């Protein structure tokens, strides 16, 4: 470690916990990185000291929760901040249903405490491992035409900026910062506090049933997506079958779905082993769809159905099973039938119907393909600048999941994702920010997001030196440097190499070894329009 960094570390309060031997990896172990320092602050003052110290030592900061994004968004060789110990509920107003929490709280800790107070989150994605800040910052969504992104329920945020000041933002205060921070991608500052509106606690009564793909397409414009409050679909492309899941709020007592030995550990490990074998013998994948239907869902023929009643948010969750690549795109709901028909034709070698310029020959993919829906068009609040949903109607999400059994990458990934992304782009799609998109250029992103310039403007105002900027942000969002120097604190990836057990080791380049040329106060002067909550800034910073 640089001697200047060592000296600076010796000056801070020993109560700010950090480690020098942390190995970070994504949940799916697709990427591994080795931060120089790993912090787990307990308080606002801890977070402030870390930010000021990073400025002094010219180090980029990366905030990470569960690392569920399988991309390299959270990889760094610089400094990593984990907010798992900054995870308290600060206030619950049962009458107004307004909840204030520290940003590091995981959803699996928040949800039970809300329920104890007769409340629930209005919507939820497929998992509850995320911190609330991570779920908001990556545009997490559920599956309902009556709900939008999870951030739609957020009333206000507090963010620790690069000068050590904590700024407040909402629809009524610093709206530009609020709209940028609702999908921040970790590039603005450290979200420290979230205020959101909850709903009354509920149970959810659900049913899931097996149907032919053609039946689902025929029902598309009828009540497929509107009959129940929550609806999602799992598509098995080789059998041309669909599992339809619907759920509504209920006051009925809990009634769990019947289970058998195959739905537990036995089925989990057998399927995992079969997927591993398919990496050498991909032709078995169509047959594995039958295994999935009978073991995971318990279905054998069209019309088979099972039901249950669960605590509301437990019923909305899904078991992700194994390490995986996920490539999810948002397209207009009305284009869903065309997307499914053309992709189905491509899987079955019908090039004339598919009209996808990538050869399908001998390519076999994993099932199921997840199909979800949301609608942000009726949200009266400010729209995030980087919201990937359709602004004037419902949005369909198609998620092409590929498992990595025992860390082994599937052989179909490159060509499958090229074909899938080509079709999604032709249908006006935008990729989910936290997933494994691979063919989208910076120019295409700029065209997809007319308000990208506003997000970049706010980002540059609140972090002019790039303390929160990494290689992922430069590749996808920030303008090319065109021979000019990058931002002073910006981290650049210098190489990747295979990791033992699968995935890639990621290595970044740290800035030059010198102290920051600007004081915290000078940086704050660059942001006159941002109202911050004052705090004493160390003279030594």
XYZ file of C-alpha atoms in Angstrom:
541
model
C 0.000 0.000 0.000
C 1.207 3.517 -0.788
C 2.962 5.149 2.192
C 0.830 8.288 1.897
C -2.327 6.181 2.182
C -0.876 4.427 5.218
C -0.148 7.764 6.863
C -3.660 9.065 6.176
C -5.199 5.885 7.576
C -3.270 6.405 10.784
C -4.946 9.798 11.231
C -8.546 8.625 11.182
C -10.530 7.335 14.102
C -9.765 3.658 14.686
C -13.503 3.053 15.047
C -13.943 3.311 11.251
C -13.551 -0.376 10.373
C -11.612 -1.412 7.278
C -9.797 -4.437 5.892
C -6.909 -4.829 3.473
C -7.473 -8.473 2.513
C -11.013 -8.449 1.131
C -11.810 -10.391 -2.042
C -14.982 -9.170 -3.714
C -17.030 -11.241 -6.124
C -20.436 -10.882 -7.691
C -23.181 -13.144 -6.346
C -22.830 -15.291 -9.473
C -19.005 -15.254 -9.218
C -18.805 -13.924 -12.759
C -16.240 -11.325 -11.610
C -13.720 -11.145 -8.786
C -11.787 -8.071 -7.690
C -9.384 -7.141 -4.921
C -9.983 -3.709 -3.371
C -7.064 -1.998 -1.708
C -9.315 -1.193 1.273
C -12.739 -2.483 2.302
C -14.797 -0.303 4.659
C -17.927 -1.121 6.658
C -19.022 2.151 8.268
C -21.476 2.284 11.164
C -22.434 5.960 11.058
C -22.758 9.076 8.939
C -19.525 10.341 10.448
C -17.757 7.129 9.404
C -18.997 7.578 5.838
C -17.949 11.230 5.813
C -14.432 10.348 7.003
C -14.106 7.692 4.293
C -15.138 10.121 1.551
C -12.763 12.857 2.760
C -9.951 10.332 3.112
C -10.547 9.051 -0.429
C -10.255 12.610 -1.764
C -7.007 13.136 0.092
C -5.559 9.809 -1.113
C -6.888 10.095 -4.685
C -8.878 6.893 -4.491
C -12.077 5.917 -6.243
C -14.948 4.724 -4.025
C -17.259 1.841 -4.949
C -20.341 1.125 -2.852
C -21.474 -2.510 -2.861
C -24.277 -4.476 -1.251
C -24.935 -8.104 -2.127
C -23.189 -7.847 -5.515
C -26.154 -9.399 -7.289
C -25.387 -7.679 -10.580
C -23.356 -10.192 -12.616
C -21.527 -7.418 -14.492
C -18.275 -5.693 -13.480
C -20.152 -2.583 -12.279
C -18.932 -3.076 -8.686
C -15.395 -4.268 -9.446
C -12.474 -2.203 -8.188
C -8.826 -2.319 -7.180
C -9.385 0.913 -5.255
C -11.598 1.353 -2.173
C -14.872 -0.471 -1.546
C -17.598 0.609 0.878
C -20.181 -1.864 2.178
C -23.134 -0.463 4.153
C -24.320 -3.697 5.791
C -23.633 -2.172 9.222
C -25.411 1.053 8.304
C -28.788 -0.627 8.289
C -31.207 0.811 10.829
C -34.851 1.732 10.454
C -34.950 5.343 11.609
C -38.669 6.010 11.597
C -41.975 4.267 10.866
C -45.142 6.391 10.798
C -48.000 3.888 10.778
C -50.610 6.533 10.037
C -48.948 8.052 6.958
C -47.088 4.783 6.152
C -43.894 6.791 5.625
C -40.715 4.872 6.474
C -37.178 6.247 6.853
C -34.229 3.842 6.702
C -30.472 3.892 6.476
C -29.473 2.978 2.942
C -27.550 -0.197 3.753
C -30.496 -2.169 5.114
C -31.083 -5.386 3.175
C -34.601 -6.017 1.940
C -34.702 -9.354 3.786
C -34.191 -7.436 7.054
C -36.521 -4.576 6.173
C -39.539 -6.621 5.040
C -40.134 -8.563 8.315
C -39.805 -5.389 10.383
C -42.334 -3.637 8.183
C -44.724 -6.554 8.603
C -44.405 -6.371 12.381
C -45.743 -2.825 12.043
C -48.575 -3.801 9.695
C -46.795 -2.521 6.576
C -45.166 -3.808 3.398
C -43.289 -2.545 0.378
C -45.666 -1.810 -2.482
C -43.658 -3.878 -4.946
C -40.663 -6.199 -5.016
C -38.326 -7.799 -7.532
C -37.461 -11.488 -7.633
C -34.980 -11.385 -4.738
C -34.649 -9.714 -1.336
C -30.851 -9.961 -0.955
C -30.312 -6.405 -2.161
C -29.808 -3.351 -0.006
C -32.559 -0.799 -0.500
C -30.063 1.638 -2.046
C -28.831 -0.994 -4.501
C -32.352 -1.953 -5.528
C -33.234 1.688 -6.189
C -29.971 2.613 -7.884
C -30.178 -0.100 -10.573
C -33.871 0.346 -11.552
C -35.117 -2.868 -9.913
C -38.705 -3.762 -10.821
C -41.351 -6.371 -10.113
C -44.048 -7.713 -12.424
C -47.319 -5.803 -12.412
C -49.074 -3.316 -14.670
C -50.232 -1.585 -11.471
C -46.723 -0.834 -10.290
C -43.558 0.699 -11.709
C -39.950 0.581 -10.540
C -39.240 0.077 -6.845
C -38.004 3.677 -6.778
C -41.530 4.862 -7.573
C -42.385 4.698 -3.857
C -39.344 6.752 -2.822
C -40.222 10.170 -1.401
C -36.733 11.516 -0.719
C -33.054 10.572 -0.509
C -29.960 11.757 1.291
C -26.600 11.423 -0.442
C -23.072 11.880 0.863
C -21.284 13.947 -1.778
C -17.587 13.982 -2.551
C -16.958 16.957 -0.252
C -18.303 15.170 2.830
C -21.621 17.012 2.879
C -24.913 15.139 2.997
C -27.382 16.502 0.420
C -31.146 16.013 0.542
C -33.214 15.613 -2.589
C -36.831 14.931 -3.487
C -39.515 16.012 -5.935
C -39.620 19.362 -4.101
C -35.949 19.848 -3.259
C -33.013 19.426 -5.651
C -35.241 17.657 -8.171
C -32.418 17.281 -10.709
C -30.284 15.421 -8.169
C -33.298 13.333 -7.161
C -34.009 12.270 -10.757
C -30.360 11.379 -11.289
C -30.071 9.514 -7.982
C -33.201 7.373 -8.479
C -31.082 5.388 -10.958
C -27.610 6.465 -9.879
C -25.580 3.370 -10.829
C -23.270 4.281 -7.967
C -21.789 7.240 -9.856
C -23.038 10.266 -7.885
C -22.158 9.707 -4.241
C -23.118 7.407 -1.375
C -26.855 7.174 -0.773
C -27.196 7.287 3.003
C -30.916 7.566 3.729
C -34.128 6.543 1.960
C -37.621 7.769 2.775
C -40.388 5.806 1.081
C -44.113 5.208 1.250
C -45.172 1.724 2.335
C -48.560 0.005 1.951
C -50.653 -2.016 4.405
C -49.288 -5.523 4.971
C -50.923 -8.210 2.855
C -50.929 -11.882 2.017
C -50.903 -12.938 -1.602
C -53.019 -15.684 -3.126
C -51.420 -17.049 -6.246
C -51.872 -19.697 -8.888
C -49.532 -20.984 -11.559
C -50.567 -23.086 -14.510
C -49.212 -24.601 -17.718
C -50.295 -23.315 -21.135
C -49.270 -23.520 -24.810
C -47.313 -20.484 -26.002
C -49.962 -19.755 -28.651
C -52.632 -19.458 -25.964
C -50.611 -16.857 -24.081
C -50.057 -14.846 -27.258
C -53.787 -15.010 -28.053
C -54.581 -13.652 -24.558
C -51.951 -10.926 -24.756
C -54.297 -8.068 -25.635
C -57.121 -9.416 -23.442
C -56.535 -9.754 -19.712
C -53.264 -11.666 -19.532
C -51.438 -8.827 -17.768
C -54.348 -7.018 -16.090
C -56.598 -9.678 -14.573
C -54.467 -9.964 -11.439
C -52.370 -7.363 -9.662
C -49.183 -9.376 -10.145
C -48.450 -11.518 -13.210
C -45.308 -13.152 -14.552
C -44.603 -15.814 -17.117
C -41.860 -18.399 -17.594
C -41.394 -19.509 -21.177
C -39.926 -22.905 -22.129
C -38.956 -22.309 -25.769
C -38.337 -25.864 -27.022
C -41.620 -27.278 -25.738
C -43.415 -24.032 -26.710
C -45.006 -23.995 -23.271
C -45.534 -21.245 -20.734
C -45.986 -21.298 -16.959
C -48.298 -18.438 -16.009
C -48.176 -17.092 -12.444
C -50.834 -14.740 -11.099
C -51.220 -13.256 -7.634
C -53.646 -10.969 -5.818
C -53.731 -9.522 -2.307
C -55.916 -11.457 0.105
C -56.895 -11.762 3.757
C -56.888 -15.571 3.563
C -54.691 -17.581 5.922
C -51.264 -18.793 4.813
C -51.481 -21.957 2.721
C -48.093 -23.058 1.346
C -47.718 -24.910 -1.922
C -47.420 -28.689 -1.477
C -43.855 -29.889 -1.851
C -42.169 -33.176 -2.653
C -38.651 -34.554 -2.495
C -37.876 -33.175 -5.966
C -38.649 -29.580 -5.000
C -35.978 -29.642 -2.277
C -32.297 -30.457 -2.161
C -32.549 -33.586 -4.326
C -34.110 -31.788 -7.290
C -31.748 -28.836 -6.849
C -28.605 -30.965 -7.092
C -29.875 -33.297 -9.825
C -30.820 -30.366 -12.055
C -27.525 -28.631 -11.314
C -25.607 -31.739 -12.371
C -27.640 -32.125 -15.559
C -26.974 -28.491 -16.469
C -23.276 -29.137 -15.912
C -23.403 -32.100 -18.292
C -25.161 -29.917 -20.863
C -22.069 -27.711 -21.152
C -20.468 -30.690 -22.934
C -23.645 -32.114 -24.452
C -25.902 -29.104 -25.227
C -28.375 -31.274 -27.164
C -29.836 -32.529 -23.881
C -31.192 -29.051 -23.022
C -34.574 -29.459 -24.800
C -35.131 -32.652 -22.809
C -34.271 -30.819 -19.595
C -37.339 -28.629 -20.135
C -39.481 -31.652 -19.342
C -37.471 -32.152 -16.162
C -38.034 -28.504 -15.172
C -41.788 -28.765 -15.756
C -42.237 -31.959 -13.799
C -39.746 -31.301 -10.983
C -39.727 -27.527 -10.445
C -43.390 -26.929 -11.229
C -44.998 -30.358 -10.943
C -46.710 -30.072 -14.354
C -47.215 -32.811 -16.934
C -49.929 -31.503 -19.264
C -51.662 -28.261 -20.296
C -54.025 -26.933 -17.676
C -52.138 -28.365 -14.719
C -52.279 -25.859 -11.901
C -51.136 -25.346 -8.326
C -51.980 -22.609 -5.834
C -50.927 -21.187 -2.519
C -51.283 -18.301 -0.086
C -48.112 -16.701 1.291
C -47.045 -13.596 3.107
C -47.236 -10.931 0.431
C -43.626 -10.331 -0.281
C -42.504 -13.911 0.195
C -44.946 -14.821 -2.565
C -43.315 -12.347 -4.950
C -39.813 -13.764 -4.522
C -38.178 -16.344 -6.765
C -35.315 -18.745 -6.125
C -32.497 -17.882 -8.545
C -31.055 -21.394 -8.005
C -27.525 -21.200 -9.431
C -24.823 -18.833 -10.606
C -26.061 -17.265 -13.818
C -25.705 -14.703 -16.550
C -28.812 -12.552 -16.914
C -29.587 -10.414 -19.950
C -32.865 -8.573 -19.455
C -34.374 -5.974 -21.764
C -37.352 -3.640 -21.569
C -39.527 -3.253 -24.675
C -43.044 -1.885 -25.250
C -45.604 -4.409 -24.003
C -47.425 -4.269 -27.345
C -44.333 -5.677 -29.083
C -44.238 -8.734 -26.848
C -46.056 -11.138 -29.211
C -43.697 -10.233 -32.053
C -40.664 -10.712 -29.805
C -41.823 -14.156 -28.612
C -42.818 -15.353 -32.090
C -39.565 -14.271 -33.724
C -37.362 -15.574 -30.940
C -39.298 -18.861 -30.902
C -38.834 -19.165 -34.658
C -35.093 -18.573 -34.233
C -34.819 -21.318 -31.606
C -36.541 -23.734 -34.013
C -34.511 -22.817 -37.109
C -37.225 -20.818 -38.921
C -35.010 -18.027 -40.252
C -37.714 -16.605 -42.524
C -40.003 -15.836 -39.567
C -37.249 -14.903 -37.121
C -35.484 -12.378 -39.357
C -32.528 -12.381 -36.962
C -29.138 -12.146 -38.751
C -27.343 -14.662 -36.535
C -27.098 -18.365 -37.290
C -28.930 -20.637 -34.867
C -27.271 -23.852 -36.028
C -26.704 -26.301 -33.162
C -27.292 -23.694 -30.472
C -29.199 -24.721 -27.355
C -30.143 -22.413 -24.480
C -31.400 -22.710 -20.913
C -34.995 -22.496 -19.769
C -37.077 -20.810 -18.667
C -36.988 -17.337 -20.208
C -38.583 -14.958 -17.728
C -41.296 -12.572 -18.942
C -42.408 -9.734 -16.655
C -44.260 -6.447 -16.963
C -44.435 -3.033 -15.326
C -45.998 0.350 -15.987
C -44.369 3.646 -15.016
C -46.465 5.790 -17.378
C -49.074 6.566 -14.713
C -46.534 7.645 -12.080
C -47.159 11.313 -11.201
C -43.732 11.721 -9.608
C -40.425 12.706 -11.225
C -39.131 10.178 -13.731
C -35.522 8.996 -13.249
C -33.247 10.249 -16.003
C -32.010 6.680 -16.654
C -35.386 4.930 -16.325
C -35.310 2.145 -18.932
C -39.083 1.624 -19.016
C -41.438 2.867 -21.719
C -42.601 6.389 -20.768
C -46.031 6.277 -22.440
C -47.381 2.795 -21.719
C -46.704 -0.599 -20.119
C -43.260 -2.163 -20.384
C -42.418 -5.809 -21.043
C -39.217 -7.350 -19.683
C -37.635 -10.367 -21.345
C -34.868 -12.019 -19.330
C -32.581 -14.477 -21.120
C -31.004 -16.349 -18.207
C -28.062 -18.699 -18.694
C -26.908 -20.797 -15.751
C -23.245 -21.337 -14.881
C -23.386 -24.822 -13.320
C -20.517 -25.239 -10.873
C -18.960 -22.064 -12.321
C -18.799 -23.332 -15.908
C -19.952 -20.905 -18.618
C -22.495 -22.234 -21.150
C -21.131 -22.544 -24.720
C -24.131 -20.757 -26.272
C -23.676 -17.442 -24.471
C -21.960 -15.240 -27.064
C -24.114 -16.080 -30.079
C -27.360 -16.317 -28.110
C -26.881 -12.907 -26.521
C -25.847 -11.337 -29.818
C -29.046 -12.578 -31.460
C -31.215 -11.716 -28.456
C -29.847 -8.193 -28.118
C -30.127 -7.564 -31.860
C -33.840 -8.379 -31.731
C -34.408 -6.337 -28.574
C -32.760 -3.292 -30.139
C -34.846 -3.645 -33.302
C -37.991 -3.660 -31.153
C -37.008 -0.439 -29.389
C -35.616 -2.084 -26.260
C -33.304 -0.902 -23.513
C -31.192 -3.258 -21.375
C -31.521 -3.571 -17.615
C -28.598 -1.611 -16.185
C -27.460 -4.308 -13.753
C -27.436 -7.239 -16.203
C -25.072 -8.809 -18.764
C -25.732 -6.822 -21.950
C -22.736 -6.973 -24.270
C -23.383 -5.423 -27.692
C -24.749 -1.955 -26.847
C -22.488 0.902 -27.896
C -22.177 4.228 -26.114
C -23.789 5.908 -29.126
C -26.756 3.542 -28.889
C -27.157 4.314 -25.192
C -27.179 8.041 -25.967
C -29.912 7.493 -28.561
C -31.917 5.288 -26.176
C -31.872 7.907 -23.411
C -32.667 11.468 -24.542
C -32.159 12.608 -20.932
C -28.730 11.021 -20.636
C -27.242 14.517 -20.980
C -29.156 15.636 -17.874
C -27.888 12.671 -15.852
C -24.323 13.378 -17.006
C -24.683 17.072 -16.169
C -25.799 16.307 -12.609
C -23.147 13.625 -12.214
C -20.394 16.026 -13.283
C -21.695 18.730 -10.948
C -21.725 16.548 -7.825
C -18.584 14.518 -8.580
C -16.370 16.616 -10.876
C -13.220 14.630 -10.099
C -14.746 11.171 -10.668
C -14.419 9.707 -7.183
C -17.365 7.422 -8.015
C -16.482 6.716 -11.664
C -15.133 3.402 -12.908
C -14.411 1.651 -16.160
C -18.010 0.401 -16.482
C -19.341 3.973 -16.396
C -16.817 5.157 -18.981
C -17.546 2.269 -21.362
C -21.288 2.755 -21.329
C -22.182 6.282 -20.228
C -19.434 8.878 -20.074
C -18.201 10.597 -23.252
C -14.971 9.329 -24.780
C -11.942 11.167 -23.470
C -10.591 11.515 -27.049
C -6.983 11.691 -25.940
C -7.686 14.035 -23.032
C -6.950 13.058 -19.475
C -9.684 11.126 -17.736
C -11.206 12.402 -14.507
C -8.560 12.658 -11.765
C -9.962 9.859 -9.566
C -11.481 7.707 -12.298
C -10.463 4.052 -12.250
C -9.583 2.268 -15.478
C -9.616 -1.487 -15.952
C -6.195 -2.641 -17.096
C -6.800 -6.380 -17.471
C -8.906 -9.405 -16.648
C -7.757 -12.986 -16.280
C -9.492 -16.309 -15.615
C -10.312 -17.015 -11.984
C -9.962 -20.401 -10.381
C -13.391 -22.011 -10.342
C -14.748 -19.793 -13.128
C -15.384 -16.139 -13.808
C -12.833 -13.395 -14.327
C -10.400 -11.606 -12.055
C -10.673 -7.846 -12.602
C -7.765 -5.433 -12.120
C -7.931 -1.651 -12.182
C -5.362 1.131 -12.330
C -5.151 3.482 -9.347
C -4.517 7.238 -9.823
C -1.084 8.777 -9.373
C 0.284 8.817 -5.827
C -0.339 12.359 -4.697
C -2.849 14.219 -2.609
C -5.922 15.820 -4.133
C -5.309 19.291 -5.628
C -8.665 20.535 -4.317
C -9.935 20.907 -0.796
C -13.377 19.655 0.141
C -14.577 23.238 0.415
C -13.421 24.034 -3.146
C -15.254 21.009 -4.487
C -18.418 22.138 -2.703
C -18.168 25.527 -4.399
C -18.589 23.757 -7.747
C -22.117 22.720 -6.687
C -23.900 25.952 -5.702
C -27.347 24.693 -6.640
C -27.205 21.661 -4.318
C -28.518 22.353 -0.842
C -26.490 20.315 1.635
C -26.857 19.679 5.312
C -23.852 21.349 6.849
C -21.174 19.446 8.689
C -17.741 20.255 9.949
C -15.129 19.337 7.364
C -11.711 18.531 8.729
C -9.157 21.247 8.039
C -6.671 18.535 7.089
C -8.854 17.388 4.233
